[in-house]
Structure formats: C-alpha cells, structure tokens
Coordinates of C-alpha atoms and ligand atoms in Angstrom, one line a residue:
X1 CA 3.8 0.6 17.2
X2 CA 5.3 1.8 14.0
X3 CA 2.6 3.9 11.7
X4 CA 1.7 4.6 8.7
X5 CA 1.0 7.9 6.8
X6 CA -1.7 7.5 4.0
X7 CA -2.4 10.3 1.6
X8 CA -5.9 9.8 0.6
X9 CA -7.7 10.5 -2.9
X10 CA -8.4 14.0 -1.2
X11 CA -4.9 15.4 -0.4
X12 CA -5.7 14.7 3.1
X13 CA -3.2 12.7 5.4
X14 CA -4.1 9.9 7.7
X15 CA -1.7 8.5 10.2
X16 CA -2.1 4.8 11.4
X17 CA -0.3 2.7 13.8
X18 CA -0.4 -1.1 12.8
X19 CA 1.6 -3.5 15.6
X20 CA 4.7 -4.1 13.5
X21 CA 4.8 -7.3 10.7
X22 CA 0.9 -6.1 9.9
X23 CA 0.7 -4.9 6.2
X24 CA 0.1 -1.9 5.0
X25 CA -3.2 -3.6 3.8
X26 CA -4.1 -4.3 7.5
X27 CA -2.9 -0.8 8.3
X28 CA -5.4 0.8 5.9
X29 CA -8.3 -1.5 7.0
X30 CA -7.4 -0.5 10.5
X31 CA -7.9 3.0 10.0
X32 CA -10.7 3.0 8.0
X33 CA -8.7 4.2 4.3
X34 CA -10.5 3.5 1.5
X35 CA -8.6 0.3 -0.1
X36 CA -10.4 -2.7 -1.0
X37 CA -7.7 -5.2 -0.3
X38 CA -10.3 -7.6 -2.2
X39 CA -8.2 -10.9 -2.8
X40 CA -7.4 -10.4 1.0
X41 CA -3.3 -10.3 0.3
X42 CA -3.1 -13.3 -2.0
X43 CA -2.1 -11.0 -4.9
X44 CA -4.9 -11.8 -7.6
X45 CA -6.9 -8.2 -7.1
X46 CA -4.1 -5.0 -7.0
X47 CA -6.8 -3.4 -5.6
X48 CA -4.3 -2.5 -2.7
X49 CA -2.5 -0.1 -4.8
X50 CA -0.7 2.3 -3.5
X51 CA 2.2 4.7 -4.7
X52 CA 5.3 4.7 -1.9
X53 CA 6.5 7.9 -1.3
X54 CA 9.7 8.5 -3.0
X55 CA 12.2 8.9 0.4
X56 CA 10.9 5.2 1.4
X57 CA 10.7 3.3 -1.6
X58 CA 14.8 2.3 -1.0
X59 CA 13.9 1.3 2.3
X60 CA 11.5 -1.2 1.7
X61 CA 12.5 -4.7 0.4
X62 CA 12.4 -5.3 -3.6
X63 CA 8.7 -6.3 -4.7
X64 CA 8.9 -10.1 -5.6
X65 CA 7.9 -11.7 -9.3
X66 CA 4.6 -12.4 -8.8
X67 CA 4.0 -8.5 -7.1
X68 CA 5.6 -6.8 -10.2
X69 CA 3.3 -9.0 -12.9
X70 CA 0.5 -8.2 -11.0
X71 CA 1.3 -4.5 -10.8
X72 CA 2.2 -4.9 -14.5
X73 CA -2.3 -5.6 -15.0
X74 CA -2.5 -2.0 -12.7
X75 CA -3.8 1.3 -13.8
X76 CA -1.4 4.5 -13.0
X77 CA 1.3 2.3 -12.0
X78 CA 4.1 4.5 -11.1
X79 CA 8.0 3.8 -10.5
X80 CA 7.4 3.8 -6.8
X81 CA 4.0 1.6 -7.1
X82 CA 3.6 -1.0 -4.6
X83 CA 0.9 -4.0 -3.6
X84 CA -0.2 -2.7 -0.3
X85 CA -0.8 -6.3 1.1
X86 CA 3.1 -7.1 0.4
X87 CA 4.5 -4.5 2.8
X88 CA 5.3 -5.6 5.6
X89 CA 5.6 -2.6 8.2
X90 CA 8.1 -3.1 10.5
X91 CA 9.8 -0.9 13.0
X92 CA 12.6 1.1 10.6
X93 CA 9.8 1.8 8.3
X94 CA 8.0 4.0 11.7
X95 CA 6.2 7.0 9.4
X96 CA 6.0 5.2 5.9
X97 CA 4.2 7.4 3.6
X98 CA 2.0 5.7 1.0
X99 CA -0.4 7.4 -1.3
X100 CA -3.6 5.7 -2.5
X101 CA -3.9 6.4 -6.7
X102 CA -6.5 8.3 -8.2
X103 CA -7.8 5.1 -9.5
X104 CA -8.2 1.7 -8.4
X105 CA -10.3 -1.4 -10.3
X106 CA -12.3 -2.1 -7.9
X107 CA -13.4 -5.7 -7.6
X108 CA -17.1 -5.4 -5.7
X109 CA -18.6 -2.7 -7.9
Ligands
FES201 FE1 -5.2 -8.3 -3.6 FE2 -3.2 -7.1 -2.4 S1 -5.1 -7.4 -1.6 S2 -3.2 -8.0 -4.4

C-alpha cells in the first residue's frame, strides 16, 4: 500500500499507508492526524488543508476549478496548497509528503 508522510503542527512526521485511490483525507483519518475533513470531501469546508511538499507537487494532477476557489476562501494558502480530500494517493505517489498548516478554520468549534 502506498503511504503517506504527514508533517504535523509539531514538526513531527507521521507515515501512513492508505490502500491506493484513498485520499489523503482518508489517509489522515486513518492515522489519527489532526484534519477535520468536515464537509467529508465534497469541497464546501478546506478544512483538509494541507501544504504538498515542494518535490511532489509536479507529480500530482492539477487541482480542478472548484478546488482552487475553494482554496482561494483558505488561510495560509501557499503555492503548493492542496484540498486533502482531492488527492487521490495512488501507487507513484508511494511516500507523498504533505504538511498540515499552522492554521486551519475549523468547522465544529
Ligand atoms: Fe471539505 Fe476537503 S473535506 S473540502
């Protein structure tokens, strides 16, 4: 199963392996990464933030329309920000590095 490598709020890394077509969403929920996924990947939260790490961004597929408006209502979007639920992780992208951003708008505080 390909995996993912989360850098958390804290520095700290976290690998996960998801069975390949989950999302990085999934992935996170799977290991227990603090990512709130709220709208459950229909892309009305970007509460599944995260910043791809600069060697992978080329290799995942460009974000659609409807992912880069809703990035555009983010905080700390950065070149390389992505909607977790809308990465697919399949098997070339084995080792994917995503960081989480200092700050998310969290939908169930
Ligand atoms: Fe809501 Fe990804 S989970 S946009």
């Amino acid at each position: 199963m390909p995996k993912v490598v989360f850098v958390e709020r804290s520095g700290s890394r976290k690998e996960v392996e998801v069975p390949e077509n989950h999302s990085v969403l999934q992935a996170a929920h799977a290991g227990d990464i603090d990512m709130e996924g709220a709208c459950e990947g229909s892309m009305a939260c970007s509460t599944c933030h995260v910043i791809v790490d600069a060697d992978w961004i080329s290799k995942l597929p460009p974000a659609s329309t409807a992912e880069e408006d809703m990035l555009d209502l983010t905080y700390g979007v950065t070149r390389t920000s992505r909607l977790g639920c809308q990465i697919s992780v399949k098997g070339e992208l084995d080792g994917l590095v995503v960081r989480l951003p200092a700050t998310t708008r969290n939908m169930m505080d």
